[in-house]
Amino acid sequence: MLPPPTPADEPRRLQALRSLCLLDTPAHERFDRIVRAAAHLFRVPIALVSLIDEDRQWFKARQGLDAPQTPRDVSFCGHAILSSATFVVPDALRDARFHDNPLVLGAPFVRFYAGHPLRAADGSRVGTLCLIDSQPRDFSGADLAALADLAGWAEVELNALHEREARIALTQQERFFEVSMDMLCIAAMDGTFLRLSRAWSRTLGFSDAELYSTSLVDLALEEDRAATSRHLARARDGAPVLQFEHRARRHDGSWRWLQWNAVADPEEGLLYAVARDVTQARLLEEERQRVERMKNEFISTVSHELRTPLTSIRGSLGLLCGGVAGPLDAQVAQMVGIAHKNSERLLRLINDILDLEKMESGRLDLHLAPTEVAPLLAQALQAHQGYADEYGVRLEAVVDAPHARARVDEDRFIQVLANLLSNAIKFSPQGERVTLSLTREAGALRVDVRDYGPGIPEAFQARVFQKFAQADASDTRKRPGTGLGLSIAQGLVARMGGTLRFTTTPGAGTRFSFDLPECEPGPDAA
């Protein structure tokens, strides 16, 4: 963690801060309104007006945060006041200055931060208007401009608003309403428009006069008006925040989906709202779902149509390999053997695809029952001994809880182990070992499969559990596989109450593990 350096003008800055007479004063609506607007405009859970004194950042206004202050040496705002530009941290966990900051590792779990410095009348940077999110995010040029405009509004309030500053604040607000890509709106509680940003005309095609002569409800398609009226009634009944979607008419007779985020102010009888055109996003999502349904139906149909004849072909080839038709010529036997292996591989692929389709559609039934886990490990090792011999790999078992029981589906549990063991064997150097272990950890049963191979490439680690994912490295492309096994294993483990995870070290191997709740203590638990 890198504590914020002290600004070169610190004595002057502190004097300017104290001259504002705002430190440790009660909350004030003129500042609270700014952080509410900022939080809903940028869709962040936390927005703050922060003032920085000798050893703390104190919040004059806060939205989404209970703490009134935090130490300056762990503050993001302490860094933000060092420059006149907006200070943005897209992902704190990837920033060397903040990755181990207690505000990142603990509440409020800061991942994204954007703070624009606030100046006193003499130009000293005394604090910030800042945005905080627990998820990493990008911040565009338009976002920077919008935050700077809101910070200008906060500065005006900070410096007590004399007449000239009021004119500047009004100009900045006008510009804010002019340039915003989102549809900003101030309305009465019945939906009558009182103030609209230029984006309304750009999006819906109506003139300002036409927009101000209608209302939020009248603008909605007839089928959506009743629901829109109910949302406004909730605001009149005291709901502090409204979030809803409806279809709004356009001047040319078409319509657009609008997503609303609104804050009600019952004392003023006003609704401060932001509407965003999400038509394209909804159309894309509907198309994605349609294509996904078509894909799943196609995969299911083709897989079922292929599996029956392929099972027959595999069986016939197996019988030929086994000598049912008598000894085969060496060249013919080789060709039949290759065909048999390829038919088995194709059948495994079809079965994997069917399993994935069932999991994604929620039609995969598991029969969970209390079962001793150790015998299942022994069965999996025995089934893979021939495969391990083919690669010159030793299989080892470490069982510290021989009688432990867990609620599992035996066949699916074996399937998980099969996927993990076959991967571990494939990527182990000849002469190395693969270890399958069962231990008790933190009150649960832990199953580990560990190899001592090259490890998982860093560039591939984020995609390990994705469908059809395979590491694209010269030493792994030669290894057979479909890229479905780990995705299936992850889904099956989740349905048995666990989470499949991995740790890997370049050149030292990979460990896949998952924990399962233990049904009852085994005899060796004592």
mmCIF file of C-alpha atoms in Angstrom, residues 38-47 63 112 130-133 137:
data_model
loop_
_atom_site.group_PDB
_atom_site.id
_atom_site.type_symbol
_atom_site.label_atom_id
_atom_site.label_comp_id
_atom_site.label_asym_id
_atom_site.label_seq_id
_atom_site.Cartn_x
_atom_site.Cartn_y
_atom_site.Cartn_z
ATOM 1 C CA ALA A 38 -23.904 11.381 -8.497
ATOM 2 C CA ALA A 39 -24.697 7.890 -7.202
ATOM 3 C CA HIS A 40 -27.705 7.483 -9.475
ATOM 4 C CA LEU A 41 -26.224 9.169 -12.519
ATOM 5 C CA PHE A 42 -23.128 6.943 -12.483
ATOM 6 C CA ARG A 43 -24.872 3.883 -10.987
ATOM 7 C CA VAL A 44 -22.442 3.433 -8.133
ATOM 8 C CA PRO A 45 -23.358 2.325 -4.609
ATOM 9 C CA ILE A 46 -21.241 5.017 -2.906
ATOM 10 C CA ALA A 47 -20.786 8.740 -3.612
ATOM 11 C CA GLN A 63 -24.498 8.163 -0.046
ATOM 12 C CA PHE A 112 -13.359 1.220 -8.549
ATOM 13 C CA CYS A 130 -15.797 10.823 -5.436
ATOM 14 C CA LEU A 131 -17.503 7.689 -6.708
ATOM 15 C CA ILE A 132 -16.860 4.178 -5.303
ATOM 16 C CA ASP A 133 -17.939 0.756 -6.522
ATOM 17 C CA ARG A 137 -15.285 -0.616 -14.176
#
